[in-house]
Structures are given as structure tokens and as C-alpha cells.
Coordinates of C-alpha atoms and ligand atoms in Angstrom, one line a residue:
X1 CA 14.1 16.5 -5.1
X2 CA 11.6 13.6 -4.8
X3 CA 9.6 11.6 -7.2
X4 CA 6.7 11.5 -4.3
X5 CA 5.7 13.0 -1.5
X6 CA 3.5 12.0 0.7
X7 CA 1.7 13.3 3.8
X8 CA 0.8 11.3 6.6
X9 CA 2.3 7.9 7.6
X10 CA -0.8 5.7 8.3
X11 CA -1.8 2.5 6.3
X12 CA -2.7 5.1 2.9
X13 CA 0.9 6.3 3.4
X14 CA 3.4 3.8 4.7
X15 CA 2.3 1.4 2.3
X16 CA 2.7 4.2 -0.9
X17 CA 5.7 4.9 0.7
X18 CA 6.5 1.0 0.2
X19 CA 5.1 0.8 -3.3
X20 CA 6.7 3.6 -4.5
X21 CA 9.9 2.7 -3.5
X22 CA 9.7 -0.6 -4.3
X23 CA 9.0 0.7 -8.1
X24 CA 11.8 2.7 -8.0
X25 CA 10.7 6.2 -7.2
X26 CA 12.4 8.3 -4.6
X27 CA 9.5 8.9 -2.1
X28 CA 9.5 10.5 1.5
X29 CA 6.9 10.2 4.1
X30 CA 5.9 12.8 6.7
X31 CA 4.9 12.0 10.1
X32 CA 4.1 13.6 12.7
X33 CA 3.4 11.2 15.3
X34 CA 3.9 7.4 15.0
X35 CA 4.3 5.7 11.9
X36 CA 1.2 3.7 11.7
X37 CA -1.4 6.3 12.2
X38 CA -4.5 5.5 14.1
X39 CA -4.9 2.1 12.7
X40 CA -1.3 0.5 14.4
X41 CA -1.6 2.7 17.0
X42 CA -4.6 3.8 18.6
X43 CA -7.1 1.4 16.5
X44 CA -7.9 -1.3 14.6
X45 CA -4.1 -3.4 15.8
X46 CA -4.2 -2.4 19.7
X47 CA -8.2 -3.1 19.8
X48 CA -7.4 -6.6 18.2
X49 CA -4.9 -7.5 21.1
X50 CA -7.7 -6.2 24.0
X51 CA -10.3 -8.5 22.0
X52 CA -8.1 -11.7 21.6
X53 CA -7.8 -11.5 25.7
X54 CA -11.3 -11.0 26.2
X55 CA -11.9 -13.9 23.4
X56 CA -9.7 -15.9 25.9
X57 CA -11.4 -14.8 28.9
X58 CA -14.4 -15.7 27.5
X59 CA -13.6 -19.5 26.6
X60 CA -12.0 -19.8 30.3
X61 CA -14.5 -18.7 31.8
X62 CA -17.5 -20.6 30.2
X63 CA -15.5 -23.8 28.8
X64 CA -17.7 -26.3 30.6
X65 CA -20.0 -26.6 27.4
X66 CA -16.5 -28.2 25.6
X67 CA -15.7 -30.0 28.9
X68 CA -13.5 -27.4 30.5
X69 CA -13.5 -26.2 33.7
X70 CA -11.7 -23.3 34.6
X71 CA -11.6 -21.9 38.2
X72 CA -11.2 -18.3 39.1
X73 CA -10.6 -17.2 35.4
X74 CA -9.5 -13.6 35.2
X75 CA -8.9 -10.7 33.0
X76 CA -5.6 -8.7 33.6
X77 CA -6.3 -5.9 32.3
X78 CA -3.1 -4.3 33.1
X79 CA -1.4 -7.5 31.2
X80 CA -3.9 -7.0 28.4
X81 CA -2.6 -3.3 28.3
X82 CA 1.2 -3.7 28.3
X83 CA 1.0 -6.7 26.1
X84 CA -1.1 -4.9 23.1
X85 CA 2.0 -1.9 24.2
X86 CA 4.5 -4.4 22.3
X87 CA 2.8 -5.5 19.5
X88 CA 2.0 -2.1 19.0
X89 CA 5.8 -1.8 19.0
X90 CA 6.8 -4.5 17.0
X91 CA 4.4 -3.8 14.2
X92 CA 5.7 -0.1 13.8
X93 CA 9.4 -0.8 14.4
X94 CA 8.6 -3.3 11.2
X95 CA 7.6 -0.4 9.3
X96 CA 10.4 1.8 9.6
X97 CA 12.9 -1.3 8.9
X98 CA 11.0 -1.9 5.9
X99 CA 10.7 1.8 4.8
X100 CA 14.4 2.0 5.6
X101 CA 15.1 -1.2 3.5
X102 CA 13.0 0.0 0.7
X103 CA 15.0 3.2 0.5
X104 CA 12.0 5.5 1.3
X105 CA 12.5 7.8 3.2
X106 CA 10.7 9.0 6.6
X107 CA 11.1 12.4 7.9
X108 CA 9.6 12.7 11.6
X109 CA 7.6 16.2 11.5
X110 CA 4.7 18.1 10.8
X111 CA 4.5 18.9 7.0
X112 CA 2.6 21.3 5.3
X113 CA 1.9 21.8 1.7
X114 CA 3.6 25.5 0.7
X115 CA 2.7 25.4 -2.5
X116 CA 3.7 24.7 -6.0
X117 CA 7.8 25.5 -7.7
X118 CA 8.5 24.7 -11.1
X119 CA 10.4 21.1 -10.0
X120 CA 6.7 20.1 -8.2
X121 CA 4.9 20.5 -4.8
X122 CA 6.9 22.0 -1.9
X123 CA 6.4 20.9 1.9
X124 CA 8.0 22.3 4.7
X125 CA 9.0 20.2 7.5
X126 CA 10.7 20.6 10.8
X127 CA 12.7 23.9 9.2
X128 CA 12.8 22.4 5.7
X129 CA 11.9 22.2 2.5
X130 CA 10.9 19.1 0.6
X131 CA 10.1 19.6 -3.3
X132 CA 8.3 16.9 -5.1
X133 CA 7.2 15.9 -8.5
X134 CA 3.8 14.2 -7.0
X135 CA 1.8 14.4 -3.7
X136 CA 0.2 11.8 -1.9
X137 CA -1.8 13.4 1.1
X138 CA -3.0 10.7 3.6
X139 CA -3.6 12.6 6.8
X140 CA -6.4 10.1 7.8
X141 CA -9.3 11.7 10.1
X142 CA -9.7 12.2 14.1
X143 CA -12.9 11.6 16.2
X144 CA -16.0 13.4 15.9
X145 CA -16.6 15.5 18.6
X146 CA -20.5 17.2 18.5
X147 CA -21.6 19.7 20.1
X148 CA -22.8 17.8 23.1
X149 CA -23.3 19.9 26.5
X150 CA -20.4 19.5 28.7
X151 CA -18.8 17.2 26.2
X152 CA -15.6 19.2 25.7
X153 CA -15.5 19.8 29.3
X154 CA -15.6 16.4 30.5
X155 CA -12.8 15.3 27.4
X156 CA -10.8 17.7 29.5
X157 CA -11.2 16.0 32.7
X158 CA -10.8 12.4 31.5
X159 CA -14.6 11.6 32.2
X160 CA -14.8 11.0 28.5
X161 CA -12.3 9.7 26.5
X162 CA -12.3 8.6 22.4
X163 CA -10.7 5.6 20.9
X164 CA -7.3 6.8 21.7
X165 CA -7.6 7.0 25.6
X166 CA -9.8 3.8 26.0
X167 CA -7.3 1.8 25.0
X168 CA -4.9 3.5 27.6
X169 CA -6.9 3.0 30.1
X170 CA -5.0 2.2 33.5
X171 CA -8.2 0.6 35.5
X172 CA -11.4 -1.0 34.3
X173 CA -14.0 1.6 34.7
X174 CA -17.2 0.3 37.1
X175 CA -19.6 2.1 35.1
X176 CA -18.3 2.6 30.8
X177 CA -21.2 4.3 29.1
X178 CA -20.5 4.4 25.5
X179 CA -22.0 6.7 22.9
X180 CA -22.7 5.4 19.7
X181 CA -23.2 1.6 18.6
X182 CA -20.9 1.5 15.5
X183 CA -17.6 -0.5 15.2
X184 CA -15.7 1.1 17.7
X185 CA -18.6 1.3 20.6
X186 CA -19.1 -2.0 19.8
X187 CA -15.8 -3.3 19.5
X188 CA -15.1 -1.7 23.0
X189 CA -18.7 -2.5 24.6
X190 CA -17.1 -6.5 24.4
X191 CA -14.0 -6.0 25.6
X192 CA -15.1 -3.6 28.7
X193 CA -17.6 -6.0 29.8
X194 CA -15.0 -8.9 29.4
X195 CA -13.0 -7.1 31.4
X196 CA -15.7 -6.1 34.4
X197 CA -17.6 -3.3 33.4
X198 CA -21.0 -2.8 33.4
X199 CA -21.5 -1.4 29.9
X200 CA -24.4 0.9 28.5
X201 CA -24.3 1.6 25.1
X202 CA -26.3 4.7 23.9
X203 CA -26.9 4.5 20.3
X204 CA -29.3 7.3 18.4
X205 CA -30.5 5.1 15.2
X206 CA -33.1 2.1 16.3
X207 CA -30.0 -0.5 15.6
X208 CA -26.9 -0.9 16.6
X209 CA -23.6 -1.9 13.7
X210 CA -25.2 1.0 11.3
X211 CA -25.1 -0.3 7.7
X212 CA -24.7 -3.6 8.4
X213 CA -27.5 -6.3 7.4
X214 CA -30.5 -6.2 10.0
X215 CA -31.1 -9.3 11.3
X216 CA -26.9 -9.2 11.9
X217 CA -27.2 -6.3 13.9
X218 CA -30.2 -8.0 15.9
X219 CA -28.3 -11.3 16.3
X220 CA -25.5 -9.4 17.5
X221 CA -27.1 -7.3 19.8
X222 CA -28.5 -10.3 21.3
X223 CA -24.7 -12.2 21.9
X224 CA -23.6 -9.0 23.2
X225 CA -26.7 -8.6 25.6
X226 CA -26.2 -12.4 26.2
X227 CA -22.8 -11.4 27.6
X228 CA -24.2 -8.2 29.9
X229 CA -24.2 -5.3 27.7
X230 CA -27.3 -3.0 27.6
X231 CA -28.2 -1.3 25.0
X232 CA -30.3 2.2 24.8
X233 CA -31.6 2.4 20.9
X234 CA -33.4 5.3 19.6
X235 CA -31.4 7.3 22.1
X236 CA -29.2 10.6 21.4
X237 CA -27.2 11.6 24.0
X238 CA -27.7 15.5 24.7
X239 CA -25.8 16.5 28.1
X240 CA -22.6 15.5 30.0
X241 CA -22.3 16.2 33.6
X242 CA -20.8 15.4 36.8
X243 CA -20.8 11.7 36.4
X244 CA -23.8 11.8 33.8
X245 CA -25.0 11.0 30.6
X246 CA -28.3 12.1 29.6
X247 CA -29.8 11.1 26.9
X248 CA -33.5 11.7 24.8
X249 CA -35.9 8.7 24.0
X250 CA -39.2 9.5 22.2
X251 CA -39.2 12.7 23.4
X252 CA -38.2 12.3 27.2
X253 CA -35.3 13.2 28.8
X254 CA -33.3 10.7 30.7
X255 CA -29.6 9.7 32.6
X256 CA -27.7 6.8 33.6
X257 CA -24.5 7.7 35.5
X258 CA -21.2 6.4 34.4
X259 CA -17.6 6.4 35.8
X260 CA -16.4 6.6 32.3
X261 CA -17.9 7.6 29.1
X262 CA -16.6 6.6 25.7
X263 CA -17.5 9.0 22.5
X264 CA -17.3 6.8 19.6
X265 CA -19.9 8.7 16.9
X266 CA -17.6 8.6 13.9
X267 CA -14.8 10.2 12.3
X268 CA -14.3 12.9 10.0
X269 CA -11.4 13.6 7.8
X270 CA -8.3 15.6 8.8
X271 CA -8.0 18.6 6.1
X272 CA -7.5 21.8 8.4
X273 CA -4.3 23.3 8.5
X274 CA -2.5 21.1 6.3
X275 CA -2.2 23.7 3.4
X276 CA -4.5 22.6 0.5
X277 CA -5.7 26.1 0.4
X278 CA -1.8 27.0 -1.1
X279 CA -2.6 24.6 -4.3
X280 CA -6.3 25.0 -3.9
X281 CA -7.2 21.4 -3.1
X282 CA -11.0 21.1 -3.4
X283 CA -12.3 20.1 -0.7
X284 CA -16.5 19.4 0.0
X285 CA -17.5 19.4 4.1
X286 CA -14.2 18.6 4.9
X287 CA -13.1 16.0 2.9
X288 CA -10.8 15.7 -0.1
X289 CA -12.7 15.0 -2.9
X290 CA -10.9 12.2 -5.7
X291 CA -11.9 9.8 -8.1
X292 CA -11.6 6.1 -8.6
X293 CA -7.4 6.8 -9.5
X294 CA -7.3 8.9 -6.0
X295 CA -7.4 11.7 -7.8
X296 CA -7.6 15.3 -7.1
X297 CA -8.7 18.4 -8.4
X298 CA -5.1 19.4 -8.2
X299 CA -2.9 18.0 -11.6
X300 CA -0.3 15.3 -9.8
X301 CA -1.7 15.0 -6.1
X302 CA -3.9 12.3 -5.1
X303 CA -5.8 11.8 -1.7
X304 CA -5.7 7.9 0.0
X305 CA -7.4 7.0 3.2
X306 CA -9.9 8.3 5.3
X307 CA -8.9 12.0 4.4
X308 CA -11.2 11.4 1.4
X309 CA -13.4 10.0 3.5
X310 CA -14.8 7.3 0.9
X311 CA -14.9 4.0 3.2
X312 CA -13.5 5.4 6.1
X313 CA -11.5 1.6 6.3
X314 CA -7.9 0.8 6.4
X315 CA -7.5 -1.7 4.0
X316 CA -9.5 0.8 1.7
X317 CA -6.5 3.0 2.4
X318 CA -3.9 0.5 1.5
X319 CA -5.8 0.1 -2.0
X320 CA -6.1 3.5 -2.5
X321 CA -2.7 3.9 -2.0
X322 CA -1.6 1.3 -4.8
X323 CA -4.1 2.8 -6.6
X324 CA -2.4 6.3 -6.7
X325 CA 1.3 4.8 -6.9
X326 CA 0.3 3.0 -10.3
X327 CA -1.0 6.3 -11.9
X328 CA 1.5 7.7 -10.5
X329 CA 3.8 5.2 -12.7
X330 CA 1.6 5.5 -15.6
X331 CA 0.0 2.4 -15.1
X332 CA -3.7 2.9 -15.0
X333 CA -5.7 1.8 -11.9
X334 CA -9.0 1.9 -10.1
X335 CA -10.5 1.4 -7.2
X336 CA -13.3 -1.0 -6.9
X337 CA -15.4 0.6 -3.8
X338 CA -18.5 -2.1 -4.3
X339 CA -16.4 -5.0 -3.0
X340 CA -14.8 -3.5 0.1
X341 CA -15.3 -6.0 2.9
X342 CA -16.5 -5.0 6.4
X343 CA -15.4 -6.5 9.8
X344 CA -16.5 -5.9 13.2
X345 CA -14.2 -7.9 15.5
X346 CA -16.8 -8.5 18.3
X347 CA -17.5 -12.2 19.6
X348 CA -19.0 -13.3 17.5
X349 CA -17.5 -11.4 14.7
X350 CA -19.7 -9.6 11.5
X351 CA -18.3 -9.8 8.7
X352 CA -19.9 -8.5 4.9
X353 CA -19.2 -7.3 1.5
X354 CA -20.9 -5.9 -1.0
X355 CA -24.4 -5.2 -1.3
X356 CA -27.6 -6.6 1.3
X357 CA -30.3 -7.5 -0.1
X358 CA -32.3 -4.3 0.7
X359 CA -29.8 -2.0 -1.0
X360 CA -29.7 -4.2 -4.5
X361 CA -33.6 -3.7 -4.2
X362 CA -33.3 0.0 -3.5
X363 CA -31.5 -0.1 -6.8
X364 CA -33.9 -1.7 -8.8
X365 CA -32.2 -4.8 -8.7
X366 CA -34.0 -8.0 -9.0
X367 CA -32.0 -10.1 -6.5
X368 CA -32.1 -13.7 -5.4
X369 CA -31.4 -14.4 -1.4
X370 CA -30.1 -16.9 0.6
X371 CA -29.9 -17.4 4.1
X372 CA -28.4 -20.1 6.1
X373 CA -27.3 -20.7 9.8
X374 CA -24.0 -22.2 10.3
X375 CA -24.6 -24.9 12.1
X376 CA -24.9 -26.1 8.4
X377 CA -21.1 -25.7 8.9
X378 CA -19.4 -28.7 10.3
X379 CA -16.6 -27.2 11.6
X380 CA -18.7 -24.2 13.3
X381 CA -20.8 -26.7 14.7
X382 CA -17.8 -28.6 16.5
X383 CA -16.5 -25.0 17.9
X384 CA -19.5 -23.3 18.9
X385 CA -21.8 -25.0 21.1
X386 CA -25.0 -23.3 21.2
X387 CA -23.9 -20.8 18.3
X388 CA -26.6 -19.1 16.4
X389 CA -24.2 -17.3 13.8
X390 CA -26.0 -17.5 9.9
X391 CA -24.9 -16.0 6.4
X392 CA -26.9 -14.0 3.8
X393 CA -26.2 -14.2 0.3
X394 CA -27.7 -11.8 -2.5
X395 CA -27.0 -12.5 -6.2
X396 CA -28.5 -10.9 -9.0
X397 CA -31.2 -12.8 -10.5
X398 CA -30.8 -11.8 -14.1
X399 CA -27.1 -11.6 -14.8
X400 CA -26.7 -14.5 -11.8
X401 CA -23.6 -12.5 -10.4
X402 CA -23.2 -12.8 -6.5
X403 CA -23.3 -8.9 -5.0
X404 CA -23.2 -9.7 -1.1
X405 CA -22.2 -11.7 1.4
X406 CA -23.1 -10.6 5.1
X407 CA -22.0 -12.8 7.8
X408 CA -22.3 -13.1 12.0
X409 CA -20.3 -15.9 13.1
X410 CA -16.6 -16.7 13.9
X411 CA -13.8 -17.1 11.2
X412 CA -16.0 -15.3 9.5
X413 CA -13.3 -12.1 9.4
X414 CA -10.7 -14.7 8.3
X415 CA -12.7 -15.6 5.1
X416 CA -15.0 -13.1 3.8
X417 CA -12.1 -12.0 1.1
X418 CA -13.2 -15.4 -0.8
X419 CA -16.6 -13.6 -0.7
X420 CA -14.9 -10.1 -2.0
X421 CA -12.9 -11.8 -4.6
X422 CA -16.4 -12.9 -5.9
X423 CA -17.6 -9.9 -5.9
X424 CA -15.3 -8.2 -6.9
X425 CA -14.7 -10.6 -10.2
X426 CA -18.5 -10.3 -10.6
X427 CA -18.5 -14.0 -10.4
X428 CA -21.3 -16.0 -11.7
X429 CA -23.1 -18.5 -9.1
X430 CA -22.8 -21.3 -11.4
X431 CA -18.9 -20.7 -11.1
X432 CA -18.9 -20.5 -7.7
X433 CA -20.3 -24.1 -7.6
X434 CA -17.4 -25.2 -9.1
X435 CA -15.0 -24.0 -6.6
X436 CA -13.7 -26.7 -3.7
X437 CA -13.5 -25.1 -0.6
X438 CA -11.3 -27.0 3.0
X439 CA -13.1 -29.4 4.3
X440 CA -14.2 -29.1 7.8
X441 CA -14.3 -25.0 7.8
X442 CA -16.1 -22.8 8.5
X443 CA -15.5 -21.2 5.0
X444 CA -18.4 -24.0 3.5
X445 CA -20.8 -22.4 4.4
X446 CA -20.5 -19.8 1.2
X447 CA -20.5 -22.9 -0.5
X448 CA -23.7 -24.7 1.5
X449 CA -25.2 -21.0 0.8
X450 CA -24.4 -20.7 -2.7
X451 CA -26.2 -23.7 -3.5
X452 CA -29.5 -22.2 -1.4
X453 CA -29.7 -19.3 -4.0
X454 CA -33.1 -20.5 -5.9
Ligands
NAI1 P1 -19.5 4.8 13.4 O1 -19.8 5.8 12.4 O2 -19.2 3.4 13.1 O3 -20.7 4.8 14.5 C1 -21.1 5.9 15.2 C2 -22.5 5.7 15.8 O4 -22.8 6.7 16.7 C3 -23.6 5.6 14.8 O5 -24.3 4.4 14.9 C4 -24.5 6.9 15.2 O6 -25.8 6.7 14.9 C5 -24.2 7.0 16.6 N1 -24.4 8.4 17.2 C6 -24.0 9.6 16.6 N2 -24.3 10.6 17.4 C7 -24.9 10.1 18.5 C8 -25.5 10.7 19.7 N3 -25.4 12.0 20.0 N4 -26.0 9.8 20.7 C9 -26.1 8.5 20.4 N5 -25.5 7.9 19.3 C10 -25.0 8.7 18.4 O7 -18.3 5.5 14.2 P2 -17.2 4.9 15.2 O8 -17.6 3.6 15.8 O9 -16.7 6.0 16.0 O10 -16.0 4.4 14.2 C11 -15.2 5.5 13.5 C12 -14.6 5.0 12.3 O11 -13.6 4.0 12.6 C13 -15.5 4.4 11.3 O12 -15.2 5.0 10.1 C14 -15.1 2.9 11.3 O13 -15.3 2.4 10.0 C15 -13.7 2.9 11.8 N6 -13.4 1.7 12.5 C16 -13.4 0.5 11.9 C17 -13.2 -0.7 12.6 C18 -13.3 -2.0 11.9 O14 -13.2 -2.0 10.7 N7 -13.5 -3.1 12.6 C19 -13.0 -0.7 14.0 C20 -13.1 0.6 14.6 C21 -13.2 1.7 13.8

């Protein structure tokens, strides 16, 4: 008999594994694969290892603007492989010691819900059954795949791959075509062309980084064009074939061949065959629908990570996670979903919280914006020779609150949570002033901006 149960051992559910436990309940987590989940395995940490090298790369390769020459400068890309391999390990076998310190415990299998006894919810696992007094289902989401002609086909083959095979891959494709400009085309469009390919990156909207600000996504295109990556906007791909990707711009029909393609058009939430149906989980298109306490329909289980498919993010999911623990408790909790940061870990990174200035106005907000490049930055200026990174600010005019930060530049991913604590704290600008930021960083600039706001 356990306090908490909980499906799924990615961020949402190692770390309510952790919290639980380290509360005192007696909590189990259920995994299938590799602790982890997508994000320590097959995402966000292995992707950051491939980018550091091609960050490296990069700065060997064109270090004559800081007076240093580098001949013959290389990628490895088998290196780059085996090394992201063993922090891949390290960071999971971490987990388990801690889960196993903790006193939690971790059962290695597939579990489904069964249903509901007296003492709580019942999941079976590798022949057993586990009954708990609360349920935490984190089963986090897998990779879209639309009905694109020849699409399922060419997955089959290894002509296409998704997030998980890219990062697997043995040789550096010629040709990568990728399909869709979001975070993880993005992310990968950099480190493919770092690492010799010739990169095409077939995005439907008429901008690539989708939510983010507008004249970030611009910038960035630019740095990443700057670098060799092409871009196709307004372009939907529609047809897989042989060693083709075709595509439809205004109305025409086109193709650019490719020795690899990589589908990266989203995720959507993994509900099927998990047995929500056996407590009668609500769920709406395929996603578990919960409140700001992770809530569910369903009287003592809760939903964390992208398996409610709120901000599809994993430090969303470690939140939502604390968040259901401390109900759990009996402490009351909430989720705060308008100051979530954003990253994309390109070179130069993007990095943003909050609101842009467009969306406050959307909602009738009368907003005050800032925008400053920075060079303004002393520190940035030093480090990036030739940089053209800037940050936008948007603060309410009435109430004087700051409500977004949005940011193209490097470091910025390292600071941006002094931005979210803002936001989140609904800080005043006149407060802000008052805070003393490390001097020479990169960081200032929020301060040079703050004081822009007129
Ligand atoms: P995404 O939703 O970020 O981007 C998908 C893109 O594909 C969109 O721009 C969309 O317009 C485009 N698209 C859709 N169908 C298309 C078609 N037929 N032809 C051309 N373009 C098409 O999805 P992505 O990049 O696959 O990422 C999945 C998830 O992983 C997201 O929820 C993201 O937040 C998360 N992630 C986060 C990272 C980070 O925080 N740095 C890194 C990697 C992934």
C-alpha cells in the first residue's frame, strides 16, 4: 500500500517521486523505459551536449575576430555522440541513487491504471499489483506524426527519423532536411550544420521559433542563415519519397532532396492505453485536462507534464509536480503558467517570459516597451564581436508591473529566471530599479532596459 503513485518517470515524475518522499509519503514510480523520460534521454540534456560541441566548434573555427587562430578545426561527431552517451548516463544513474536514498521507490515496467479498491487506485505492473491512496500520472507525450504521404513509410526505413533517432545518429547526413522551425528543428538545424550538413528547414507558418517575439525570430533566422542554414517559410511539406521532400509554397508544388529528414512538428500528449478510461479520466483531444493544483476530474489523481499538455516544457513539469505533491499534503498550491520562461538553446540562444508586447495588447493591455541591443551590455560586448543580440521589455503602463522579457543573445538562458521571478512577483518597475545586478554581465542589460521603459 502506497501513499502515491505515480506513472511515468520523466522530470513530472522523478521529481514527485523525490518530493513525495522527501515529505514522508511512501511513493513508487513506474517506468517503463529510462528514468528520465524524453527530456534526460532523448531531449532537452543529450541536445545540450551536441550544442555545447558545436558552440565549441564554432569559436574554433572563427576565433580570429578574438585573436585566435585555429587550423583544421573539426567536429567529431562520433565523439560528440558517445560523450552526450555518458552524461546521459550519469544524470540518470543520479536519479535512481537519489530515488533510492529518498526511500521512493522505482518499479521498472509498464503500469496501467486498473481501476479504483476501497484502499485507492490500483496499477498493475510487470504481473503485479500496486494500490495507492493518490495518483500522479506523468506519461509525458511522443512526436507528432501527420498524415504526411510516405511519412510512415520512410520512419520505417530510417529516411526520417524524430528527436529520438537524430540524436543517435552514427554519420552526419550530406543533405538533413528538417520539417518544422520550432525548438527542436531549430535546435538541431545548428548543430547539423556545425557538424557538416547542409540543412533546409521547411517550416509551414511565415516565421520560424513559433510564439516567440518577431523581430527574435527574424534576428535568429538571420544568425542561423549567417551560419548556412536555409530556410523555406510559408512552406508545408505534403509528400515523402525516395530521397524527397516535397513541399507547397503559395500554391505550387515543390522538392528538395535530402539524405535525411528530421520530423520535428510538435508533440502531443501520451494518454492511449494507459487506463484512464477504468477511473474515467477526462480527457479533451488527447490530453488530460487539470487545473492550476494539477488536478483532475478524478477525486485524488492529478496530471503533471506534458500529458496535460499545458506548456509542453520540462521545468513546467517539475512545478507541476511540486504543485500536485503539496495538495497532495494538504498544503495548497498553484501553478503560475504566466511566468514560465522559454529557451531555445541555438547560438545565439532565445530566451523569454511572459507576455510580448503584441499579446498584452491583444488583451487590452495598455503596455509600455522597451527595446535595447546588448551591446549596451559590457560584458556582451567584450564576448561577442559583431553580435547583434537585443532585449524587449513590456510592462504594464497603468499598474507599472513588468509582464515580459524576450531576449536573443548569449547567457541569456542562464538569466532570464531574474526576469521570471519579476514576473512572476508581479514586480513593479520602480522596484526593479532598485535591484544591483554583477557587474560586467550580461544580466545588466534587464537593468540598462528597465530604465528605457518611458
Ligand atoms: P514545435 O511545436 O516547437 O514546432 C513545430 C513546427 O512545425 C511549427 O512551427 C509548425 O508550424 C511546423 N509544422 C507543422 N506541420 C508542418 C508541415 N507539414 N510542414 C512544415 N512545417 C510544419 O515542435 P517541436 O520543435 O517538434 O518540439 C516539440 C516539443 O518539444 C515542444 O513542445 C517544445 O516545447 C519541446 N522542446 C523544448 C525545447 C526547449 O525548451 N528548448 C527543446 C526541444 C523541444
Amino acid at each position: 500500500m502506497y501513499d502515491l503513485l505515480i506513472l511515468g518517470g520523466g522530470p513530472a515524475g522523478y521529481l514527485a517521486a523525490e518530493r513525495a518522499a522527501q515529505s514522508g509519503l511512501k511513493a513508487a514510480v513506474f517506468e517503463k523505459s529510462n528514468i528520465g523520460g524524453v527530456c534526460l534521454n532523448e531531449g532537452c540534456i543529450p541536445s545540450k551536449a551536441l550544442l555545447y560541441s558545436a558552440k565549441i566548434y564554432h569559436n574554433a573555427a572563427h576565433g580570429e575576430k578574438y585573436g585566435v587562430k585555429v587550423e583544421n578545426a573539426f567536429l567529431d561527431h562520433k565523439y560528440v555522440i558517445s560523450r552526450k552517451k555518458k552524461v546521459v548516463e550519469m544524470l540518470t544513474s543520479g536519479i535512481r541513487a537519489k530515488l533510492k536514498k529518498l526511500g521512493a521507490s522505482l518499479i521498472s515496467a509498464e503500469g496501467i491504471i486498473k481501476g479504483r479498491s476501497l484502499e485507492g487506485f490500483v496499477i498493475a505492473a510487470g504481473g503485479k499489483e500496486y494500490v495507492g491512496k493518490f495518483l500522479l500520472i506523468a506519461t509525458g507525450s511522443v512526436s507528432v506524426i501527420p498524415p504526411i504521404e510516405g511519412l510512415k513509410e520512410s520512419l520505417n526505413t530510417g529516411f526520417a527519423l524524430t528527436n529520438r533517432e537524430i540524436l543517435e545518429l552514427k554519420q552526419v547526413p550530406g543533405e538533413l532536411a528538417i520539417i518544422g522551425g520550432g525548438v527542436i528543428g531549430l535546435e538541431m538545424a545548428n548543430y547539423y550544420c556545425a557538424a557538416g550538413s547542409k540543412v533546409t528547414v521547411i517550416e509551414m507558418l511565415d516565421h520560424i521559433g513559433g510564439n516567440v517575439d518577431r523581430d527574435i525570430s527574424k534576428s535568429l533566422q538571420l544568425s542561423l542563415e549567417k551560419i548556412g542554414v536555409k530556410f523555406l517559410l510559408s512552406s508545408k511539406v505534403t509528400k515523402i519519397s525516395g530521397r524527397q521532400v516535397t513541399f507547397e509554397k503559395n500554391g505550387k508544388e515543390q522538392a528538395i532532396k535530402a539524405d535525411k529528414v528530421l520530423l520535428s512538428i510538435g508533440r502531443k500528449p501520451f494518454t492511449e492505453g494507459i487506463g484512464l478510461e477504468n477511473i474515467g479520466v477526462y480527457t479533451e483531444r488527447g490530453r488530460i485536462i487539470t487545473d492550476e493544483m494539477c488536478r483532475t476530474n478524478v477525486a485524488g489523481a492529478y496530471a503533471a507534464g506534458d500529458v496535460n499538455g499545458v506548456s509542453m516544457l520540462a521545468h513546467t513539469a517539475y512545478r507541476e509536480a511540486e504543485v500536485a505533491v503539496n495538495n497532495i499534503l494538504g498544503k495548497k498550491d498553484y501553478v503560475d503558467y504566466d511566468a514560465i520562461p522559454a529557451v531555445i538553446y541555438t547560438n545565439p540562444e532565445v530566451a523569454s517570459v511572459g507576455l510580448t508586447e503584441e499579446a498584452a495588447r491583444a488583451r487590452g493591455i495598455s503596455v509600455k516597451a522597451a527595446k535595447l541591443s546588448m551591446n549596451y551590455s559590457g560584458r556582451y560586448a567584450a564576448e561577442n564581436e559583431g553580435g547583434d543580440g537585443f532585449i524587449k521589455l513590456v510592462a504594464d503602463a497603468e499598474g507599472g508591473a513588468l509582464l515580459g522579457c524576450h531576449m536573443v543573445g548569449n547567457y541569456s538562458s542562464e538569466f532570464i529566471v531574474a526576469a521570471s521571478m519579476m514576473v512572476q512577483m508581479r514586480m513593479r518597475i520602480a522596484d526593479i530599479k532598485k535591484i544591483v545586478f554583477p557587474h560586467p554581465t550580461v544580466s545588466e542589460i534587464i537593468r540598462e532596459a528597465i530604465f528605457e521603459l518611458q
